[in-house]
PDB file of C-alpha atoms in Angstrom:
ATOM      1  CA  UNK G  20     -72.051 -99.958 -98.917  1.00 40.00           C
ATOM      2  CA  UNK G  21     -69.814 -97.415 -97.834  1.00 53.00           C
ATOM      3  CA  UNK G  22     -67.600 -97.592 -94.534  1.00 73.00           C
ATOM      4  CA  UNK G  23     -68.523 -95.448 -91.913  1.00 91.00           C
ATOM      5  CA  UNK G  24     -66.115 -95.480 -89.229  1.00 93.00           C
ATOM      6  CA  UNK G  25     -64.219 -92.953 -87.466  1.00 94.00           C
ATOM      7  CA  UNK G  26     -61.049 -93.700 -84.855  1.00 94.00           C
ATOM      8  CA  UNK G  27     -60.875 -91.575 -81.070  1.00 94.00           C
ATOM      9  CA  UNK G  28     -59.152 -91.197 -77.874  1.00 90.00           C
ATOM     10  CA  UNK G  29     -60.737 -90.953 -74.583  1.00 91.00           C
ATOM     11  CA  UNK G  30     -59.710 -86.976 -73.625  1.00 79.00           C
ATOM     12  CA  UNK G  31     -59.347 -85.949 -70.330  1.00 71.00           C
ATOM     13  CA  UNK G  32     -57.948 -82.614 -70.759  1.00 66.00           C
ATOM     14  CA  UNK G  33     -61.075 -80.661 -70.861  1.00 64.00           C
ATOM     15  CA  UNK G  34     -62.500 -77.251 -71.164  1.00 63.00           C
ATOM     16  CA  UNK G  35     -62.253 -74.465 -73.755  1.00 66.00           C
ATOM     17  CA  UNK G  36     -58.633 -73.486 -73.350  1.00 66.00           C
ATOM     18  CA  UNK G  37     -57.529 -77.295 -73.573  1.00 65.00           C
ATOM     19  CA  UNK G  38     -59.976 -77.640 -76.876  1.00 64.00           C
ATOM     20  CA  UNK G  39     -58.307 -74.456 -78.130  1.00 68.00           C
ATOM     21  CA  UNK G  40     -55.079 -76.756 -77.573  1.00 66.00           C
ATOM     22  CA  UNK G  41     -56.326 -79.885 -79.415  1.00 64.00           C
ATOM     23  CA  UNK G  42     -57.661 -78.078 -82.567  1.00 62.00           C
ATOM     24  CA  UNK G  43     -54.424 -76.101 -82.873  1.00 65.00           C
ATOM     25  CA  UNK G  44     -50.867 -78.345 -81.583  1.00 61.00           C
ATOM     26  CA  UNK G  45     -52.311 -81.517 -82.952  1.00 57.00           C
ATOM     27  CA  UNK G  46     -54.842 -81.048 -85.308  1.00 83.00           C
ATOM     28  CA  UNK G  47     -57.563 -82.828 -83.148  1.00 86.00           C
ATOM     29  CA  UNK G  48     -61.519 -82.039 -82.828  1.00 91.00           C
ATOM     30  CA  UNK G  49     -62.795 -82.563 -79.546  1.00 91.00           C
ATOM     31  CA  UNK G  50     -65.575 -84.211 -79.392  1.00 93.00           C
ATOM     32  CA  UNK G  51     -68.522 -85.576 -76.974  1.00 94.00           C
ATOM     33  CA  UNK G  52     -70.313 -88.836 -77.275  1.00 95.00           C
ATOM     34  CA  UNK G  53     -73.359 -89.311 -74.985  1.00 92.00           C
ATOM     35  CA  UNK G  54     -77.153 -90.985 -74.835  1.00 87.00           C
ATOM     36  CA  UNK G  55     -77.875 -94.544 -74.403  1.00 81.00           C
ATOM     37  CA  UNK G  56     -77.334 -96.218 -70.900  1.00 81.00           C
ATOM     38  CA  UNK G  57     -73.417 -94.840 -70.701  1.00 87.00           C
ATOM     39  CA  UNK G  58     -72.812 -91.478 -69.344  1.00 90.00           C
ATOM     40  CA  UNK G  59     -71.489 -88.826 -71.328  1.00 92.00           C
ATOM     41  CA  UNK G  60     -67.734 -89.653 -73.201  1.00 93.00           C
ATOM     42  CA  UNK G  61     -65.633 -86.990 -73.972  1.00 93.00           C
ATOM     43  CA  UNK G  62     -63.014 -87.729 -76.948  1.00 93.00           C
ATOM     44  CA  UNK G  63     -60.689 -86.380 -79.970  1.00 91.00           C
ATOM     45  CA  UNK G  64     -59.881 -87.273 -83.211  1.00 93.00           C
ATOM     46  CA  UNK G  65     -57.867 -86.345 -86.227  1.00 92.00           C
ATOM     47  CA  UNK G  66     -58.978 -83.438 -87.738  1.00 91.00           C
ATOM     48  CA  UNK G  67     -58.603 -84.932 -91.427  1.00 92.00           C
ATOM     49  CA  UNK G  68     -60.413 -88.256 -90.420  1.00 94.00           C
ATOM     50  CA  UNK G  69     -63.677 -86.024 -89.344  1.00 93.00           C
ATOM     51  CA  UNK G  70     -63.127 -83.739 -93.083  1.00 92.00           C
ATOM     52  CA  UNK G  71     -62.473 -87.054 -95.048  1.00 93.00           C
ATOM     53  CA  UNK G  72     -65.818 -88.806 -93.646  1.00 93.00           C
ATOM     54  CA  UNK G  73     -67.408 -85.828 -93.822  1.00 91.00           C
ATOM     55  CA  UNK G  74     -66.677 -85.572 -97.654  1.00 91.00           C
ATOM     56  CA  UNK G  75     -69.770 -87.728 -98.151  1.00 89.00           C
ATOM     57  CA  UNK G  76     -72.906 -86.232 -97.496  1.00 85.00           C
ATOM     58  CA  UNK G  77     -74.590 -89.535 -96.582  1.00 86.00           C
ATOM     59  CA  UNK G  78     -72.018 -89.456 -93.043  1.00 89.00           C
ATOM     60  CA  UNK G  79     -74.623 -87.325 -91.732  1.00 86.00           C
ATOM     61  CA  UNK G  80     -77.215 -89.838 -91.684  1.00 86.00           C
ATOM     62  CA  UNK G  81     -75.827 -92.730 -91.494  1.00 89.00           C
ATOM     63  CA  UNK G  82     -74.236 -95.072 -88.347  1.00 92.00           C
ATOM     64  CA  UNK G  83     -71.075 -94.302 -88.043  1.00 94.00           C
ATOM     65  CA  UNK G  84     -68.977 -97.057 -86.096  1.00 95.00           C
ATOM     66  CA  UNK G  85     -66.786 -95.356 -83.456  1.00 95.00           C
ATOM     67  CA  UNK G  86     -63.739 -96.694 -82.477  1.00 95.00           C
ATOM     68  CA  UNK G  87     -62.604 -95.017 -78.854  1.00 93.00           C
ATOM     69  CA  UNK G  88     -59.369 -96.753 -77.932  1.00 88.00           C
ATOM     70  CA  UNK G  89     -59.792-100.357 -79.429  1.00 90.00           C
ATOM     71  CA  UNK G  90     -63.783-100.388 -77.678  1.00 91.00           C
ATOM     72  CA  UNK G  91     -66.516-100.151 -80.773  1.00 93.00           C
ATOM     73  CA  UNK G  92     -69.468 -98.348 -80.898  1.00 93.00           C
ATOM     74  CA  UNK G  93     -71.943 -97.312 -82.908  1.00 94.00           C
ATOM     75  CA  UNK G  94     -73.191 -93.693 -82.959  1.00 94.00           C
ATOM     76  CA  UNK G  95     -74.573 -91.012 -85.610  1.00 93.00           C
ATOM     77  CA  UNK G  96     -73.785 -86.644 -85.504  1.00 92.00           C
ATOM     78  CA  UNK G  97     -76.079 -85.009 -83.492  1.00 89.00           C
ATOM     79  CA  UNK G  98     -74.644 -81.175 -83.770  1.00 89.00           C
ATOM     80  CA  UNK G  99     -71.435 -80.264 -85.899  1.00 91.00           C
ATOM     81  CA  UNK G 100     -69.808 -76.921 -84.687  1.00 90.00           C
ATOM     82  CA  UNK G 101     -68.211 -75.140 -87.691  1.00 90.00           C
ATOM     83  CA  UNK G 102     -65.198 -72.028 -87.876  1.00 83.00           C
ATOM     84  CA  UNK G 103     -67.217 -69.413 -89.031  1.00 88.00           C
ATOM     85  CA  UNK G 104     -64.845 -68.420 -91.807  1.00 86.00           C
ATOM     86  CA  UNK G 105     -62.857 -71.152 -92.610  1.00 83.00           C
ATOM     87  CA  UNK G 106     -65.812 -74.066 -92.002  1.00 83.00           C
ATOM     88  CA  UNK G 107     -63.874 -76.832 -90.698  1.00 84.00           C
ATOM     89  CA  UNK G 108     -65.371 -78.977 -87.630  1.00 89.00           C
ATOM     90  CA  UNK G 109     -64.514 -77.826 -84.361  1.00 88.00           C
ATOM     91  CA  UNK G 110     -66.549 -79.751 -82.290  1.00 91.00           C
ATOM     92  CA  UNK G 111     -69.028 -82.306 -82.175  1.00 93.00           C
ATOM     93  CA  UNK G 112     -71.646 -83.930 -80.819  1.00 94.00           C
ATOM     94  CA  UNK G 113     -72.724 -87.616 -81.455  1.00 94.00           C
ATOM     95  CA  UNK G 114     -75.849 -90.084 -79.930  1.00 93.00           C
ATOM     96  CA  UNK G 115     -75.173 -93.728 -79.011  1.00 94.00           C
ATOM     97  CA  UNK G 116     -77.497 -95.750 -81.164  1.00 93.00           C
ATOM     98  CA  UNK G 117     -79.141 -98.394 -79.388  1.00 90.00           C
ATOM     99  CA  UNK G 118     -80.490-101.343 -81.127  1.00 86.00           C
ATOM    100  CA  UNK G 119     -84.179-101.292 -80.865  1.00 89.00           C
ATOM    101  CA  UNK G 120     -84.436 -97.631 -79.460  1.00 90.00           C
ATOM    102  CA  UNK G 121     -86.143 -94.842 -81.282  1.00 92.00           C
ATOM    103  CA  UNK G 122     -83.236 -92.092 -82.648  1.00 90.00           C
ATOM    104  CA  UNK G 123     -83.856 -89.063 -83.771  1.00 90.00           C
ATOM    105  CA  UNK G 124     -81.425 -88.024 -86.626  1.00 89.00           C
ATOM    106  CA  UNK G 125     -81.265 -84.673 -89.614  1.00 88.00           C
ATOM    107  CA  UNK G 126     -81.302 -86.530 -92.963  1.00 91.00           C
ATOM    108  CA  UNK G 127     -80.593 -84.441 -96.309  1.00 91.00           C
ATOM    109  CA  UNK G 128     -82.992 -84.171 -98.814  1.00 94.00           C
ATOM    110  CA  UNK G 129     -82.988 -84.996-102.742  1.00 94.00           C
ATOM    111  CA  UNK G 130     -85.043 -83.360-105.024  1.00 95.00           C
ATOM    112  CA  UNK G 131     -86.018 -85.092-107.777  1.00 95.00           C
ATOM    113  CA  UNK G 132     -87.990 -84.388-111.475  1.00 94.00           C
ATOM    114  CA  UNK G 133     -87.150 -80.453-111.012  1.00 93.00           C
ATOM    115  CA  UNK G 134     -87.366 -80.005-115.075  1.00 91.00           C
ATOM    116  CA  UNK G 135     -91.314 -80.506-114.853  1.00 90.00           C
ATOM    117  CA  UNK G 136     -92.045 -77.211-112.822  1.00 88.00           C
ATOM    118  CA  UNK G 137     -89.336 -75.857-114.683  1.00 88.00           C
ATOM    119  CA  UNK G 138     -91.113 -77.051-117.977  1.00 89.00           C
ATOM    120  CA  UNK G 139     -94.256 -74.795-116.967  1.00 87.00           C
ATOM    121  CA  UNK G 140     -93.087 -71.761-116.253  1.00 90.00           C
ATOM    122  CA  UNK G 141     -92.244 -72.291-112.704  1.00 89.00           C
ATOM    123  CA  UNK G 142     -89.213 -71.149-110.515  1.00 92.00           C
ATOM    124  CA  UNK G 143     -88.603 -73.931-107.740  1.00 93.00           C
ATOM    125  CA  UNK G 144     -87.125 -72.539-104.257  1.00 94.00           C
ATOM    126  CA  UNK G 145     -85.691 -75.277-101.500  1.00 95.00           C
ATOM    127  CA  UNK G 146     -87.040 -73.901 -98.098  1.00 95.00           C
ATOM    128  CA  UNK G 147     -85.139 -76.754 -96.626  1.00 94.00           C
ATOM    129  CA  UNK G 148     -82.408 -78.767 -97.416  1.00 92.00           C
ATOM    130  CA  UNK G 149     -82.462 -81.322 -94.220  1.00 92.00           C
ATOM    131  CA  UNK G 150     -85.488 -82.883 -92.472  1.00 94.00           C
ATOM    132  CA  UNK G 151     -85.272 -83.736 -88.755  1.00 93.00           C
ATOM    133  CA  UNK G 152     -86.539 -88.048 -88.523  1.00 94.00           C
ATOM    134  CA  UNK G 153     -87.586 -90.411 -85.618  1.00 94.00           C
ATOM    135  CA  UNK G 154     -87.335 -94.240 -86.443  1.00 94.00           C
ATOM    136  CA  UNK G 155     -85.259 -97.287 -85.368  1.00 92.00           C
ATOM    137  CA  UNK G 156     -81.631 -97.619 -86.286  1.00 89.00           C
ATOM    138  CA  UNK G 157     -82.403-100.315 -89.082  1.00 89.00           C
ATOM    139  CA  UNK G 158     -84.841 -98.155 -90.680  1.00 92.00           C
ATOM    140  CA  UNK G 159     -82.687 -94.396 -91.004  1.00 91.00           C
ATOM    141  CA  UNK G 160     -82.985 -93.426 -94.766  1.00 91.00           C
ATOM    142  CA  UNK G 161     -79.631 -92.086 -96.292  1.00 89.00           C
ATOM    143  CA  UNK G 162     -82.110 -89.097 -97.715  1.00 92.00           C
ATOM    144  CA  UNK G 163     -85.749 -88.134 -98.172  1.00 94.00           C
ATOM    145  CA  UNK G 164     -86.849 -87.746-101.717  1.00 94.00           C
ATOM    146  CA  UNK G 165     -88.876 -85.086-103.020  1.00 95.00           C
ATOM    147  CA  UNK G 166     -90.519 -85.527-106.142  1.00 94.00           C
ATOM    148  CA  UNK G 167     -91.263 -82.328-108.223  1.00 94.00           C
ATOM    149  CA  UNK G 168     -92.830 -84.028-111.143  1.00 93.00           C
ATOM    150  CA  UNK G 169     -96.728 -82.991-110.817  1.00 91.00           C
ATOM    151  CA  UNK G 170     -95.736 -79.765-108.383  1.00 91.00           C
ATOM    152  CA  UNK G 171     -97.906 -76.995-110.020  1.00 91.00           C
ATOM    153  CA  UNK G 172     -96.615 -73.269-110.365  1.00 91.00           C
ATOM    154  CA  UNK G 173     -97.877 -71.442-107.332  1.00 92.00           C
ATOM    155  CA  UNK G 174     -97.665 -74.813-105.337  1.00 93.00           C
ATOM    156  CA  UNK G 175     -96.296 -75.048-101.915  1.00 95.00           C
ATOM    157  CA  UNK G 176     -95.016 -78.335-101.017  1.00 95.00           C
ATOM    158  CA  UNK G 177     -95.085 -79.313 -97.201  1.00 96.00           C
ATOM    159  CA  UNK G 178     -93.664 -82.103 -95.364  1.00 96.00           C
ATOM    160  CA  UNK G 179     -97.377 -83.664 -95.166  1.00 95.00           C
ATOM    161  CA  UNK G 180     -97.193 -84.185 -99.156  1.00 94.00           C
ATOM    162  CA  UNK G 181     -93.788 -86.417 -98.713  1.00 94.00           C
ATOM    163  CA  UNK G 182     -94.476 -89.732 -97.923  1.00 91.00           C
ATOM    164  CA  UNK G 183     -92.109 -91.093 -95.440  1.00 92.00           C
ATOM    165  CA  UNK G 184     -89.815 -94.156 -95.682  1.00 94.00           C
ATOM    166  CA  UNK G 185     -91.454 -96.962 -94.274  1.00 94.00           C
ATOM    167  CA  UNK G 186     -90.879 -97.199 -89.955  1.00 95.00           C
ATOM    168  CA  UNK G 187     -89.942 -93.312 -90.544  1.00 96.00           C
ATOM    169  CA  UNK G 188     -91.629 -90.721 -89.123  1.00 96.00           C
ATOM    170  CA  UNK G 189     -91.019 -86.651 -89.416  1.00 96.00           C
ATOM    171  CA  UNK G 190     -90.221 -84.756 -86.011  1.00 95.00           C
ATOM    172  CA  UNK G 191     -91.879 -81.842 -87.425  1.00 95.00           C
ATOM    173  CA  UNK G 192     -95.418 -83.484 -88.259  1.00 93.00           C
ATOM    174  CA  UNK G 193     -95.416 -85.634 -85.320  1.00 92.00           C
ATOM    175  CA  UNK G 194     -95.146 -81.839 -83.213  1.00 94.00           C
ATOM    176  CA  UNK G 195     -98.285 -80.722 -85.007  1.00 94.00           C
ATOM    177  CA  UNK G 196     -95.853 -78.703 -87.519  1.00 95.00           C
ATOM    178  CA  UNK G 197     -96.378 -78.602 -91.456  1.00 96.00           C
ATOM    179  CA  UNK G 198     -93.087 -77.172 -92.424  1.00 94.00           C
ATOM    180  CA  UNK G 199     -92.704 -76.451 -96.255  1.00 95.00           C
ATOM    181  CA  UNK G 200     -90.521 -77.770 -97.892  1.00 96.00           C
ATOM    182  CA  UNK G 201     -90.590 -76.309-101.358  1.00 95.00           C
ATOM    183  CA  UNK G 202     -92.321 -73.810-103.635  1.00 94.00           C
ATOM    184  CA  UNK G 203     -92.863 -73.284-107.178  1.00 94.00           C
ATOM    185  CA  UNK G 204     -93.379 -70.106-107.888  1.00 92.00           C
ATOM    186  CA  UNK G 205     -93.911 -67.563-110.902  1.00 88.00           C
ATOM    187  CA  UNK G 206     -90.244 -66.024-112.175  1.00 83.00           C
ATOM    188  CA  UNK G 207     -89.841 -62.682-110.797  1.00 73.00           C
ATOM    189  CA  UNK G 208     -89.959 -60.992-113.821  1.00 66.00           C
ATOM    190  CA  UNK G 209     -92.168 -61.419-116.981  1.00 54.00           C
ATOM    191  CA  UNK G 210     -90.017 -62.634-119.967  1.00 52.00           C
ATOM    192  CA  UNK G 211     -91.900 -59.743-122.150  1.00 54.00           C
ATOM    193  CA  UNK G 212     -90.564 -57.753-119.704  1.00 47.00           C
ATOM    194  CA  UNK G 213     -87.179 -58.829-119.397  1.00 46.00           C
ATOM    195  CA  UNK G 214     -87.236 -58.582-123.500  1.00 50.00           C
ATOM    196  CA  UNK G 215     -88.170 -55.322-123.542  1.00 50.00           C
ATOM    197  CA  UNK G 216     -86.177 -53.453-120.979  1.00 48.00           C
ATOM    198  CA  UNK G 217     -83.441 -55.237-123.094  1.00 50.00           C
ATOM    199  CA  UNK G 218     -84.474 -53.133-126.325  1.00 51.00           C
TER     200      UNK G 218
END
């Protein structure tokens, strides 16, 4: 089981030009925590803290104990905002998780058995590489699994034909909206023709 946690201080210096400030003299990422019955806490933490947790790609699914000046809590990432250019964090949003209380939370998702498709003829293409969830904290998956194994070529597959972790349910679906997820598809070009515009 890995360790999720990540250390802050309460920061009262707010506003753009005093984020600006953080991110550059001491390497901090500002930061907001809000939801649940608190209001809205705005904090900062070490810049290499947020990159090292960050390093695994389960962090952004997972409950991630927050530690705001010695007082615990536990939240997940709601919204990460990114340099453009350079694609370090700077800024983010995270959700109090409540024991008990529905969250909603973007969980990555794994492909699996890609070689049968493959096997066929069949180019795969990943229309998504997240899914947006709703379920109780005890029940948030790490990552949805896809498998590929009996995906024909010319196959779409949509979030209906994943079946859900048990106590989770997709955003998407539950909105009336049958987002693909995948598609095998024909290679662009004919190997006969690839071999003979070789000749």
């Amino acid at each position: 089981m890995n360790d999720f946690t990540l250390n802050a201080e309460v920061r009262s210096d707010l506003g753009k030009g005093a984020s600006r400030r953080l991110r550059r003299l001491a390497s901090l990422v500002p930061a907001v925590v809000y939801g649940g019955e608190k209001a809205p806490e705005s904090i900062s933490m070490l810049a290499k803290e947020v990159a090292k947790l960050l390093e695994n790609e389960a962090a952004y699914s997972h409950i991630i104990e927050l530690n705001v000046g010695g007082t615990k809590q536990n939240v997940i990432i709601k919204a990460l905002q990114r340099h453009p250019a350079k694609g370090h964090v700077m800024h983010a949003d995270f959700v109090r998780v409540v024991a008990g209380q529905k969250l909603t939370a973007i969980v990555p998702v794994h492909f699996i058995n890609e070689a049968a498709p493959v096997k066929k003829g069949g180019e795969i293409s990943h229309v998504v590489a997240e899914i947006e969830v709703s379920c109780l904290p005890k029940d948030l998956p790490e990552f949805i699994e896809v498998d590929l194994a009996n995906a024909e070529v010319g196959s779409i597959i949509h979030l209906s034909d994943i079946s859900a972790p048990k106590g989770v349910e997709f955003v998407a679906l539950a909105h009336g909206n049958d987002l693909a997820v995948a598609n095998v598809h024909a290679p662009r070009v004919a190997p006969e023709a690839a071999e003979g515009a070789a000749e």
